[in-house]
Structure formats: structure tokens, C-alpha cells
XYZ file of C-alpha atoms in Angstrom:
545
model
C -140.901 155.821 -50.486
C -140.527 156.486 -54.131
C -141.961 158.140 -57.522
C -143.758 154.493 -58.462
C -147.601 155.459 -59.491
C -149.680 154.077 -57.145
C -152.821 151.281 -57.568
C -154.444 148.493 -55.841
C -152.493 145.740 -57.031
C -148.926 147.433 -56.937
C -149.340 149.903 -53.548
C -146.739 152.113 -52.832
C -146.107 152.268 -49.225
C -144.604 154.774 -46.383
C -141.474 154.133 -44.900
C -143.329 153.167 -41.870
C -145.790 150.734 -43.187
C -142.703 149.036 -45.387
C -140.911 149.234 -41.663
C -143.722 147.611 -39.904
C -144.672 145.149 -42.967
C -141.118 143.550 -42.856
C -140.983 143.237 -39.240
C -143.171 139.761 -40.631
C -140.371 138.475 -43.056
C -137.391 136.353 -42.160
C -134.834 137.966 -44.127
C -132.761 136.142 -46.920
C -129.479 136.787 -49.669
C -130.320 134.973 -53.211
C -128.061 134.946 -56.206
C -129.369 135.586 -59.576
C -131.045 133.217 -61.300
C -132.482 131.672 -57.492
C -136.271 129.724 -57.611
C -137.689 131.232 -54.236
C -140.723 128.888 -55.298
C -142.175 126.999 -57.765
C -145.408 125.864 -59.634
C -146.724 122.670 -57.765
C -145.382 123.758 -54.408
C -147.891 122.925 -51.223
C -146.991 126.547 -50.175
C -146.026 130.134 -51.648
C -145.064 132.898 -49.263
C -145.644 136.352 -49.871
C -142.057 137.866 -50.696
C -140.664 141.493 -49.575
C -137.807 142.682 -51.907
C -135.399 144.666 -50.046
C -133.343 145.204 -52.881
C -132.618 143.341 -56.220
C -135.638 142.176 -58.607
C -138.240 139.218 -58.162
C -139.812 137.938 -61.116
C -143.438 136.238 -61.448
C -143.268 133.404 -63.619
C -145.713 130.974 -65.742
C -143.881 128.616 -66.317
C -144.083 126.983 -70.232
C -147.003 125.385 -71.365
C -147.126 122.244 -73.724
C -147.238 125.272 -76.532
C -145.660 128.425 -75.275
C -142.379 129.110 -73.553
C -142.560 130.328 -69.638
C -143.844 134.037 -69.455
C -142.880 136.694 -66.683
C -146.523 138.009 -65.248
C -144.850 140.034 -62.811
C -141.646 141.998 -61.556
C -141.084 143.204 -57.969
C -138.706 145.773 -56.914
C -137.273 146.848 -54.283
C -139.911 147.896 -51.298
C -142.851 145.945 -53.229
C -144.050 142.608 -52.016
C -145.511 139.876 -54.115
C -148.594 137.685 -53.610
C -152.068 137.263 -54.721
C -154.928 135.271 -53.203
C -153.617 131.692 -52.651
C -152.066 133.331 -49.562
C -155.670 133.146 -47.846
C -157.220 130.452 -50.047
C -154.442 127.986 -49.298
C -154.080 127.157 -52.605
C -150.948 125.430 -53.847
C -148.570 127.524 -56.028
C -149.752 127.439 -59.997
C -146.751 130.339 -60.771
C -143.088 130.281 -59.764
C -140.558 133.144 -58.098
C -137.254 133.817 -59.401
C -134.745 136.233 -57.922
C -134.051 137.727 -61.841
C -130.950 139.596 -59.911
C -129.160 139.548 -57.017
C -131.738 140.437 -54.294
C -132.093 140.526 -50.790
C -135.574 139.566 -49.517
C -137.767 138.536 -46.720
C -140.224 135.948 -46.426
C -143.787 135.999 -44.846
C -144.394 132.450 -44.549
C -148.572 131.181 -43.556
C -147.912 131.442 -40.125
C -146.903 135.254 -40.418
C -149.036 136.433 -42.766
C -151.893 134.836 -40.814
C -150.894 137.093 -37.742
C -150.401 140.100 -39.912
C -153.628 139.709 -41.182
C -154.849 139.553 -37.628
C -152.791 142.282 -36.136
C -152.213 145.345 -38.494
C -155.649 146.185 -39.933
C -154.104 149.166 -41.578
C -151.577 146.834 -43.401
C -154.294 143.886 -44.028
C -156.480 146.241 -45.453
C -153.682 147.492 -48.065
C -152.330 143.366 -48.942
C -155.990 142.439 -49.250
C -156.938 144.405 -52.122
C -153.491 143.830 -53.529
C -154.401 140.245 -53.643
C -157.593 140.987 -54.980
C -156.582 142.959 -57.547
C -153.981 140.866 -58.519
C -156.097 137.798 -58.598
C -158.558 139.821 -60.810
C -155.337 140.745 -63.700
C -154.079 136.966 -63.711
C -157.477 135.850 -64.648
C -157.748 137.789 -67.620
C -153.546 137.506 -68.318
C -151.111 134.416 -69.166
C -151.218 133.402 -65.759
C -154.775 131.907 -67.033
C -152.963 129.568 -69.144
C -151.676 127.533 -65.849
C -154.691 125.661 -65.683
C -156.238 124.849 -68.811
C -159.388 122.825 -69.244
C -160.105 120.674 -72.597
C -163.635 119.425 -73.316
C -166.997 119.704 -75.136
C -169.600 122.252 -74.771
C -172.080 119.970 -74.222
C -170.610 117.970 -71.709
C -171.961 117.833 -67.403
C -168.324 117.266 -66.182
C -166.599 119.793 -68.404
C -169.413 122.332 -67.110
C -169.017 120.906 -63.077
C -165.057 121.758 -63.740
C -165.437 125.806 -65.525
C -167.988 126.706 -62.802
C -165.915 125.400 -60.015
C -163.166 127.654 -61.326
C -165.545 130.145 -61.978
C -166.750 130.191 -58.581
C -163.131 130.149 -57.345
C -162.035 133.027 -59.100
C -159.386 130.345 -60.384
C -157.205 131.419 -63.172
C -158.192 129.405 -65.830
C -158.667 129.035 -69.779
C -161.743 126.878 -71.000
C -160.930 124.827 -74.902
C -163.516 123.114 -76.408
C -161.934 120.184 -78.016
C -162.915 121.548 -81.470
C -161.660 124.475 -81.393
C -157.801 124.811 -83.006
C -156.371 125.321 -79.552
C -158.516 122.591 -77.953
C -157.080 120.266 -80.327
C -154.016 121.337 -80.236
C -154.230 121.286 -76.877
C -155.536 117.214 -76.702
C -152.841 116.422 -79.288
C -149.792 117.535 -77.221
C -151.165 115.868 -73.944
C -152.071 113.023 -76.382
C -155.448 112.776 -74.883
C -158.318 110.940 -76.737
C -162.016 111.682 -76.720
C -162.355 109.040 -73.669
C -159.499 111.068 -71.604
C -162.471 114.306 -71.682
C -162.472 116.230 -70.080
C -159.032 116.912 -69.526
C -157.270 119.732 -67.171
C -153.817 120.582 -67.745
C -151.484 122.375 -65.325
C -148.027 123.081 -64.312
C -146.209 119.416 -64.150
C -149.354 117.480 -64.540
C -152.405 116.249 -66.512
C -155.560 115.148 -64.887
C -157.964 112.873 -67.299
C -161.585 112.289 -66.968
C -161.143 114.887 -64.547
C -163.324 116.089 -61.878
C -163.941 118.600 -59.380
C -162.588 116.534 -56.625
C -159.439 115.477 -58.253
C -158.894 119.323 -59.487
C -159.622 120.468 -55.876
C -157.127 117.705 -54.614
C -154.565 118.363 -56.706
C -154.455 122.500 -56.072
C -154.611 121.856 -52.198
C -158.727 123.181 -52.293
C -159.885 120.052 -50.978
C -159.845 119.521 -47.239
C -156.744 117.870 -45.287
C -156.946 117.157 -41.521
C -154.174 119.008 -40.417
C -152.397 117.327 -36.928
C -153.642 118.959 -33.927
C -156.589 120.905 -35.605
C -159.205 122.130 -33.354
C -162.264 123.277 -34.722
C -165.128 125.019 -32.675
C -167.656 125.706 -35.450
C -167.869 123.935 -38.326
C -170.262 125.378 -41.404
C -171.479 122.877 -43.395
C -173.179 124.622 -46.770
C -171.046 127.792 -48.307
C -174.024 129.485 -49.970
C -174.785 132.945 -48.385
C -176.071 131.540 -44.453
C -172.600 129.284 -44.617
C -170.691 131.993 -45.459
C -172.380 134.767 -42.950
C -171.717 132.276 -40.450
C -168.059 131.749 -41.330
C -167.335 135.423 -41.473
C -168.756 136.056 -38.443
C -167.635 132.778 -36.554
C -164.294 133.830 -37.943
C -163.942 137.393 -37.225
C -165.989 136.773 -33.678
C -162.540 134.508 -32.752
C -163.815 130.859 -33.502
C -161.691 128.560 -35.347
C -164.246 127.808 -37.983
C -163.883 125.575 -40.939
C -166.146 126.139 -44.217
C -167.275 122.859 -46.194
C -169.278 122.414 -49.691
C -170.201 119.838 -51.491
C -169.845 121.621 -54.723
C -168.032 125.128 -54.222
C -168.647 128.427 -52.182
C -171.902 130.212 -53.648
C -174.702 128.036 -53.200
C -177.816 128.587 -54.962
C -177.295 132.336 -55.395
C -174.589 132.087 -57.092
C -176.874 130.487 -59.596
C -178.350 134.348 -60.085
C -177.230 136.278 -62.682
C -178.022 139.346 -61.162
C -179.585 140.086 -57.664
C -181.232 143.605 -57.466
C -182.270 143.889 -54.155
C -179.606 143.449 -52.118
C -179.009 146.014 -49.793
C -176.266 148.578 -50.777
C -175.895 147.076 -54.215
C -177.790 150.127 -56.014
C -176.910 149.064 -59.388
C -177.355 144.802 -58.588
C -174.813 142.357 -58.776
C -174.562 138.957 -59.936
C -174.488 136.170 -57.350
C -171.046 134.577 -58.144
C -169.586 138.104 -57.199
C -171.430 138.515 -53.994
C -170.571 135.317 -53.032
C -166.726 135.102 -53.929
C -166.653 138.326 -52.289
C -168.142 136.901 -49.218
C -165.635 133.740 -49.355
C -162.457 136.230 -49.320
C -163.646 137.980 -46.694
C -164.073 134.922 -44.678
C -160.710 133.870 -44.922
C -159.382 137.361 -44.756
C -160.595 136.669 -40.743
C -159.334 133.058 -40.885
C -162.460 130.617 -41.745
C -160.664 127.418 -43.555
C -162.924 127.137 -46.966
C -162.724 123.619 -49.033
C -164.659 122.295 -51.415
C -165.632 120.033 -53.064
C -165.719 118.226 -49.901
C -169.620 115.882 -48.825
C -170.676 115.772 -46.050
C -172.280 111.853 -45.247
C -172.937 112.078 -41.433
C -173.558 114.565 -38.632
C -173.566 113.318 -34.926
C -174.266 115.519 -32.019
C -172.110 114.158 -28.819
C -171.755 115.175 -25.121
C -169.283 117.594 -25.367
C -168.689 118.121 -29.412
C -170.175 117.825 -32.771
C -168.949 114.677 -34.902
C -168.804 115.162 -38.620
C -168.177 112.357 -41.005
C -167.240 112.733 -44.558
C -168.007 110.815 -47.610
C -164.532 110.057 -47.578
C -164.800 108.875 -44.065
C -162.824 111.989 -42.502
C -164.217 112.584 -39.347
C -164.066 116.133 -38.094
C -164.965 117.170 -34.621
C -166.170 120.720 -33.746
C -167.864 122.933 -30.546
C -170.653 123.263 -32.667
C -172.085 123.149 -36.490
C -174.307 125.148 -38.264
C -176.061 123.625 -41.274
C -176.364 125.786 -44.103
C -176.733 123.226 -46.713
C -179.779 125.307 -48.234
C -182.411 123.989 -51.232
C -182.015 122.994 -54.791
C -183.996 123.367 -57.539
C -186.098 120.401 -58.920
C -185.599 118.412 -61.747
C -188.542 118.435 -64.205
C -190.212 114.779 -64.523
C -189.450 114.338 -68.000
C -187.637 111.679 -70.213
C -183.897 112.358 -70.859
C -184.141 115.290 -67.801
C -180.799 113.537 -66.332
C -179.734 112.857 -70.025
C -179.743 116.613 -71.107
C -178.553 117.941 -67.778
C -175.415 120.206 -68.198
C -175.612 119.307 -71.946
C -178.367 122.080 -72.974
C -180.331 122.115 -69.213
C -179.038 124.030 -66.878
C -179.723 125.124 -63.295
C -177.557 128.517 -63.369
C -177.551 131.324 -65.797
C -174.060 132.766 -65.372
C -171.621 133.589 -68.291
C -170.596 129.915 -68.922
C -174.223 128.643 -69.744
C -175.194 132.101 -71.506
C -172.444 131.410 -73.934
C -172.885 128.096 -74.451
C -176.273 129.080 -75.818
C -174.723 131.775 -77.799
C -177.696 133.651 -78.979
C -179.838 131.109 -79.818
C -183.472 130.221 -78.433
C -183.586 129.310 -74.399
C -186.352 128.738 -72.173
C -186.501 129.827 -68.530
C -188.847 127.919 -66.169
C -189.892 129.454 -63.084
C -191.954 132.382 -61.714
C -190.140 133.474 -58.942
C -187.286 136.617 -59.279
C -184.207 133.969 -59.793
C -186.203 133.246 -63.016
C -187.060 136.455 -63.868
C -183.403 137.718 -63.771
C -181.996 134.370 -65.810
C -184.643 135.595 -68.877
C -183.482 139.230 -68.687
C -179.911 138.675 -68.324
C -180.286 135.685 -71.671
C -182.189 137.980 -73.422
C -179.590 140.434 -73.101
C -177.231 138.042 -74.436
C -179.388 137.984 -78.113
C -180.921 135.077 -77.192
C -185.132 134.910 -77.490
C -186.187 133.589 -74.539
C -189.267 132.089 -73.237
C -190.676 132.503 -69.685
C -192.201 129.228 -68.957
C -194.464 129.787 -66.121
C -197.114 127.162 -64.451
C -199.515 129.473 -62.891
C -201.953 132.206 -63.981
C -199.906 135.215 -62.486
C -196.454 135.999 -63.731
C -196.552 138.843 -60.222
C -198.146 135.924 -58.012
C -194.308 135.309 -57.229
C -191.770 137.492 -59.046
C -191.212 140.812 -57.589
C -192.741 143.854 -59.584
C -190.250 145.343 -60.756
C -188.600 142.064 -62.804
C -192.196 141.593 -64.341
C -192.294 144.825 -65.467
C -188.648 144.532 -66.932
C -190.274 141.047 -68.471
C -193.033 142.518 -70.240
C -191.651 145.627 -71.569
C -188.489 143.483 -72.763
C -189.306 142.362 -76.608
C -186.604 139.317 -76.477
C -189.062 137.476 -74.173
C -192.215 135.635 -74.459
C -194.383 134.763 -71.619
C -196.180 131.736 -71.532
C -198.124 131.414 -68.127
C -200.785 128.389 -67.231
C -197.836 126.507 -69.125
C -195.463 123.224 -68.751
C -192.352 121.524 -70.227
C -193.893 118.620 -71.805
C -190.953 116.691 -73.742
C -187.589 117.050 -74.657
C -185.505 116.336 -77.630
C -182.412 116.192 -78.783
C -179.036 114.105 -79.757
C -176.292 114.221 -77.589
C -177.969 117.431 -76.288
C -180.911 119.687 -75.966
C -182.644 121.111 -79.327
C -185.995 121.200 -78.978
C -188.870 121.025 -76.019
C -192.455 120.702 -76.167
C -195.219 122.647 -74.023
C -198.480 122.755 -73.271
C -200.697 122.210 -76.135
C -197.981 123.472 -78.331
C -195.756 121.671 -81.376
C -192.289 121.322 -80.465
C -190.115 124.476 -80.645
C -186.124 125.237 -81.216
C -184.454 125.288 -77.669
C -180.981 124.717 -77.135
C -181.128 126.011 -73.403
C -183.606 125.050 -70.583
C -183.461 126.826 -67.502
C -184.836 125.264 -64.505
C -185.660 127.775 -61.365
C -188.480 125.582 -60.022
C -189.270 124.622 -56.394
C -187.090 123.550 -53.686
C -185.739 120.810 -52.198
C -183.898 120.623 -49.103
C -180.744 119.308 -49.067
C -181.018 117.427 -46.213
C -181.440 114.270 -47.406
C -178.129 113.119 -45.577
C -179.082 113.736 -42.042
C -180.575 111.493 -39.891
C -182.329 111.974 -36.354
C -182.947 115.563 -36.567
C -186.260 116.850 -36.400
C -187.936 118.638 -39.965
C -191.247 119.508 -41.100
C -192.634 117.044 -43.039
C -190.911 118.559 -46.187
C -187.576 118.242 -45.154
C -187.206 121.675 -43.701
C -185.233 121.778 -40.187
C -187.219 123.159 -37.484
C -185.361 125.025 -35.100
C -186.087 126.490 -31.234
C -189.647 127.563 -30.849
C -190.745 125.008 -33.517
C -189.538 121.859 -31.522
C -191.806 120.359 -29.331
C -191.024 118.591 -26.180
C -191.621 115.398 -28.050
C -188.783 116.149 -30.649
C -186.190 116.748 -27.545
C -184.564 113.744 -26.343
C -182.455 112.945 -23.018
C -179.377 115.383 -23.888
C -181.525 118.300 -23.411
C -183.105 116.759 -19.622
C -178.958 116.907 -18.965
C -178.100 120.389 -20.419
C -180.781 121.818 -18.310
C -182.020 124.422 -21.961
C -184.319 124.192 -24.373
C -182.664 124.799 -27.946
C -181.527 128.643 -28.531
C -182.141 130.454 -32.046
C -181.508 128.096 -34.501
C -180.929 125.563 -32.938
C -182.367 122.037 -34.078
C -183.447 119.071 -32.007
C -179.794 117.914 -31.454
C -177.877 120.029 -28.975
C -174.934 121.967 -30.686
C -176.327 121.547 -33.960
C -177.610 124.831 -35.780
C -180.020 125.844 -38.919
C -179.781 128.895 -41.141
C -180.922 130.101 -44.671
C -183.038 128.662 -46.783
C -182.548 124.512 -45.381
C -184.280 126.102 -41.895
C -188.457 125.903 -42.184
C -190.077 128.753 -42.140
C -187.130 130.377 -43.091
C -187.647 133.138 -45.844
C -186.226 131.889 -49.236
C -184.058 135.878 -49.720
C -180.721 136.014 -49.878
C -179.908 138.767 -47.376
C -182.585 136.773 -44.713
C -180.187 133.822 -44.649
C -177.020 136.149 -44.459
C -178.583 137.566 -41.930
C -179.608 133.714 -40.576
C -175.762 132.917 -40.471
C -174.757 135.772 -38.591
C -177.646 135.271 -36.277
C -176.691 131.527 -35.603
C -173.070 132.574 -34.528
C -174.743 134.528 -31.691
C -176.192 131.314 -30.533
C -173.236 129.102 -31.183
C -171.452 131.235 -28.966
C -173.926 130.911 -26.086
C -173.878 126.970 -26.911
C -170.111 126.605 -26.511
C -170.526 128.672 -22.605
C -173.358 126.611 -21.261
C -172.711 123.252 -22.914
């Protein structure tokens, strides 16, 4: 349509496309000077210029004026991920001239994304793009986050972002601009830590109250329906809300922390099909979260899960928060955790020097000082490469004989050819010390040693510890289908006239994938390919039930 260079984040498009694009917009006349929307708003549509200019705007921060991020012209359309995320508005619109435009409002956009998969395909990676340049622009400054390094809450609230692909800008409170920061907010050391955006300052904040207060967290919205409901976002929850999603099921995402799970824990996973070069886990699974809401799968977080009924002719979930949700069907996909060492001060020192991720915000809290990775399985082995990396010597803490009895050959051989890391097998975390954080740990038969980072890849747990009446195996572990016996099948199954289909646990309607499923194999591509795999039977369970 014009001379304008072309990229993902500022297409150019045909005369058609624009012709078929803004067949979605209901058309409007603004004067100069006009707020089309504004920081704080529930909802931001995507805007078409027709003619005229739109500006992008931050607006001022309790130290800097308001800064344009963005100017549309005519035949470009803003927009950037909040569109599918649902996330309120953190930037504002201004017609900066006279301009005629049209507006795609969530109703529309959701069809064009449904209907036009030539034109989805182009706005998706727009969004994507765009999301990726406000991260690392001023547009980061909208949400600002004030706290100490060594602090578990300040750490919850940077990886929730982090896992959100929020735009965002961490301060440690001794920094000059953390201070500064604290002083114009006039927050005091009991306020940390503190997160400042557009119109309002949240103190003592959390992830909940952050989550609330973008429009992340979930909302029963009147006359809802909801066939599936996925109740874990790590990669099974995820699988299953693409494919529930894209398959045509209204399906609603939940996590009690944020989308990732335990893989996004992984600094690096190498042996993921496709992924010739690796990639690290938060990318793999924000990816994964976009593209289930590109097909329409409703993602919030942080949002518990307390109870889980299985009735006649629904699923009954009940939230912390007592929210009760009712769905065709669920699929649990809550996963494992690591365990917590039995030490003194474990609880004391977690998020403030031990840590159960190695991702950018825990490698640089460590800067490149000594760390200690426990485990001996790959997620281990790819935390004390990537630290290493980082400057840091590491030791591999490792309780049995065999550093290749469970880490893949390839990481071991990375290991021991890798002069940054010490091995220490037959060997245990014996004590930990410290101040208001992790300096130093003790192992086996050892004196104490300098350790500002411990990173815990041990074991796990399932998190299943909230459910009640459905059948495991002895460890916590769901069994599913050909593992239930007749004795684990009550009276609903006599009157549905089935035994339970793939995946399915002892209570009709109720599903288990990934790594929370016994017998299941702890990979991540086996429980993305567990989700999928459930959706299959959720659909049979929603025609016979």
C-alpha cells in the first residue's frame, strides 16, 4: 500500500488484507489531542488508522515525564499482546492529529483471530514482536518493582513477570533508582516490596494482588460456560489448552503460580524436538501460553485451586477464594515439585540465596559468585552449565555414585569437560549458614564452604496434595485407566455404563497428564504429548457422558 519498510512488529499490508482487516473495526472521527484509551482501562482495542496519526503513550512516571513508544499512521494498526492475554491497559492512545479510525473491540478481534488465518497469522507476530520491543523500551517503566535481592516475595513478583513476558523494570531498594524510587512513593522498608504502575501503588505486594490489579487473575464472567477446564499450566496444562482450544472447546487455563510449571524452572532444554540449538524453558513455555490463547484458552494465574468434585453431568471446581467453576470435564496437570532439603533455616533461606529455578533472575542475583547445584538428573545438569557460564564456580552436589545413573550423556560430558564445575558425587547438603541470607553450606565430611546460591533439583512431589477421593499410587501419583481397579471405581461408573478412557482417573470426567499422572515419564515433550492425548479423551467423555 505504500514505500513503509516492512517487519514483524510494523507489517505493511495489501490493499486487500487492509480491506478485509477493517471490515472488523467500527469506524470513528477524533479531534486532535483525543484519549482513544488509557493506562488502567479494563480493556484496550486494537486501533486501525484510516488517516491522521495515533500515538502510543507511557504515561509519566513518579520521575520522568510521559514518553511516546509508538506512532501509527495511516493503514497501520496498533496493539500488542494484552489483546489475547486480557490484560488491562498499562499504555494509553492518543489521536496526536486529526484521525479517522476504526476500532476492533475483544469481541472482533476474537472472531478475526478465528476466521482469517492469513490475517491472524500477520497480527500475531505483530503482537509478539511488539511485546518483545516494550520489554526492553520505556514501556518497561509502567510497572516497576522495588525490593531487595534477597527477598522470597520480591523474587515470587520478577518471575511472575518474567514468566508473563510482562513489561517490567526490577530496583533493588539500594540501588540510586530503587531509592529514588521508595522515596517518591514514600514507601518504607516495611511497605517492600513495592510495585508501582500507572495510577497506583501496591505495598507488600504480591502476586495475587499484581495479577488482580492488571486483570491476570480470574473473574467469573456472567453466562460463562466452560467445557474443559486445565488445572496446572506447565507443559501437559498447556498441550491440553492448545489443543482443547483449537479442537473448539471453551477451555479455561488455571495456575497456582504462573504458566510454565516446572520447566520453566530449566535454563535450557536440549532435547526437545525441533529445538536444534535448545531453548530455555520460560521461552518454550510462554510460547506455548500465546499460542493457547491465540485459539481462545482463557489463561489466569495466580489463581489455587482448593477443591475438585466430579458430578453427574459436570465437573465442580472450587477455588481458594471460594469461586466455583463448573466445566464438561477437567484435566489435572498440576505436575511435581521439587523437595525441600531437611535442613535448618531451608524455609528461612528460600528465595533469599536457595532457589528452585536457574533462570536469569537467580543467575544474577548470584552474580558470579560460588553456587551449588543439587541434583543428578538433566534439570540439574543444565542449571550448573548455564551458572557456570555466568562466571560463577559451581558445585554439582550429587547423592549417588554415578553422575550418568540419571543425567543424560551428553550433559555429563558437558559437566566434566567444563572447568567452572566441581563434582562431588556420594555427597549431601549438611548445614546452612548465613544472615539474612545464604553464605555458606556444609557437605559431607567437608568444612563449610562460600555459597551464596543453592540450587535444589531433587525428587518429586506431586502436587496433589489438594485432592481428595481420587485414586493414586501410594506416592501421590494419579493412576489413570488401565491402572484402576474395579475396587477404585465407584457407583458413577455402574451408571455411565465405561470403564475410564486414557487418562482418565477414578472420578468420571476427571483427567491426568504429565508428570502428576503415575507412571507417567518425568520429559517434557511426554507430558505435552500427555495433554494433547487427554483432549482426545475429553472429547469422547463429553459424547458418552
Amino acid at each position: 500500500m505504500d514505500n513503509r519498510p516492512a517487519s514483524e512488529a510494523r507489517p505493511v499490508l495489501t490493499g486487500e488484507q487492509w480491506a478485509r482487516l477493517r471490515a472488523y473495526g467500527t469506524p470513528s472521527q477524533l479531534p486532535a489531542g483525543a484519549w482513544i484509551f488509557q493506562a488502567g482501562d479494563e480493556v484496550s482495542d486494537m486501533i486501525l488508522v484510516e488517516s491522521g496519526r495515533v500515538d502510543i503513550v507511557r504515561p509519566s512516571t513518579s520521575d520522568d515525564d510521559e514518553v511516546t513508544v509508538a506512532s501509527y499512521g495511516a493503514c497501520e494498526f496498533s496493539g500488542e499482546l494484552n489483546l489475547l492475554t486480557r490484560q488491562s491497559a498499562y499504555l494509553s492512545a492518543c489521536a496526536a492529529e486529526a484521525s479517522e479510525i476504526r476500532r476492533i473491540g475483544p469481541e472482533a478481534f476474537r472472531t478475526l483471530m478465528d476466521s482469517d488465518p492469513e490475517l491472524s497469522d500477520i497480527v500475531l507476530r505483530a503482537l509478539i514482536a511488539r511485546r518483545r520491543d516494550l520489554r526492553d523500551g520505556q514501556a518497561a517503566r509502567s510497572l516497576e518493582i522495588v525490593g531487595t535481592e534477597a527477598s522470597a516475595a520480591a523474587l515470587a513478583l520478577r518471575t511472575y513477570a518474567a514468566r508473563l513476558q510482562l513489561p517490567h523494570t526490577w530496583n533493588e531498594i539500594g540501588s540510586p533508582a530503587g531509592a529514588a524510587l521508595a522515596r517518591a512513593v514514600s514507601a518504607t522498608a516495611d511497605d517492600l516490596p513495592v510495585v508501582i504502575t500507572p495510577g497506583a501503588v501496591l505495598r507488600r505486594a504480591t502476586t495475587g494482588l499484581l495479577a488482580q490489579h492488571l486483570g491476570l487473575s480470574y473473574t467469573p464472567t456472567a453466562g460463562e460456560h466452560v467445557d474443559l477446564v486445565v488445572i496446572g499450566a506447565g507443559p501437559a496444562g498447556l498441550a491440553a489448552g492448545v489443543y482443547g482450544a483449537s479442537e473448539g472447546l471453551r477451555t479455561l487455563v488455571l495456575d497456582s503460580v504462573a504458566a510454565g510449571g516446572q520447566a520453566a524452572a530449566s535454563s535450557r532444554i536440549e532435547n526437545y524436538l525441533g529445538f536444534t540449538s535448545g531453548i530455555s524453558g520460560t521461552e518454550l513455555t510462554a510460547a506455548a501460553a500465546v499460542q493457547a490463547q491465540k485459539f481462545g484458552a482463557r489463561i489466569a494465574s495466580p489463581c489455587e485451586v482448593a477443591e475438585l468434585h466430579s458430578e453427574p453431568d459436570r465437573v465442580r471446581v472450587v477455588l481458594t477464594d471460594g469461586t466455583t467453576i463448573g466445566a464438561g470435564a477437567a484435566v489435572i496437570a498440576t505436575g511435581a515439585r521439587y523437595r525441600a532439603l531437611p535442613l535448618e533455616r531451608w524455609a528461612e533461606f528460600e528465595g533469599a540465596g536457595i532457589y528452585y529455578a536457574a533462570t536469569e533472575i537467580e543467575a544474577r542475583a548470584c552474580g558470579a559468585k560460588p553456587v551449588a547445584v543439587v541434583g543428578g538428573a538433566n534439570s540439574a545438569g543444565q542449571a550448573a552449565l548455564y551458572l557456570a557460564a555466568r562466571g560463577s564456580a559451581v558445585t554439582l552436589v550429587v547423592r549417588g555414585a554415578d553422575l550418568r545413573a540419571g543425567m543424560s550423556s551428553y550433559l555429563a560430558d558437558r559437566i566434566d569437560a567444563d572447568p567452572h564445575i566441581t563434582v562431588r558425587t556420594g555427597t549431601q547438603v549438611t548445614a546452612l549458614h548465613g544472615g539474612t541470607s545464604l553464605e555458606e553450606i556444609t557437605l559431607t565430611g567437608s568444612p563449610a564452604q562460600e555459597c551464596v546460591g543453592l540450587f535444589c533439583f531433587i525428587g518429586a512431589t506431586p502436587a496433589t496434595a489438594w485432592l481428595d477421593g481420587i485414586a493414586g499410587d501410594g506416592h501421590g501419583f494419579l493412576r489413570t485407566d488401565a491402572q484402576l481397579d474395579n475396587d477404585d471405581l465407584g457407583e458413577q461408573w455402574t451408571e455411565l455404563g465405561r470403564r475410564p478412557l486414557p487418562f482418565e482417573t477414578s472420578r468420571p470426567r476427571i483427567f491426568a497428564a504429565g508428570d502428576v499422572r503415575s507412571g507417567s515419564m518425568k520429559r517434557v515433550a511426554a507430558a505435552v504429548g500427555e495433554g494433547a492425548s487427554a483432549v482426545s479423551s475429553v472429547h469422547a467423555a463429553l459424547r458418552v457422558s
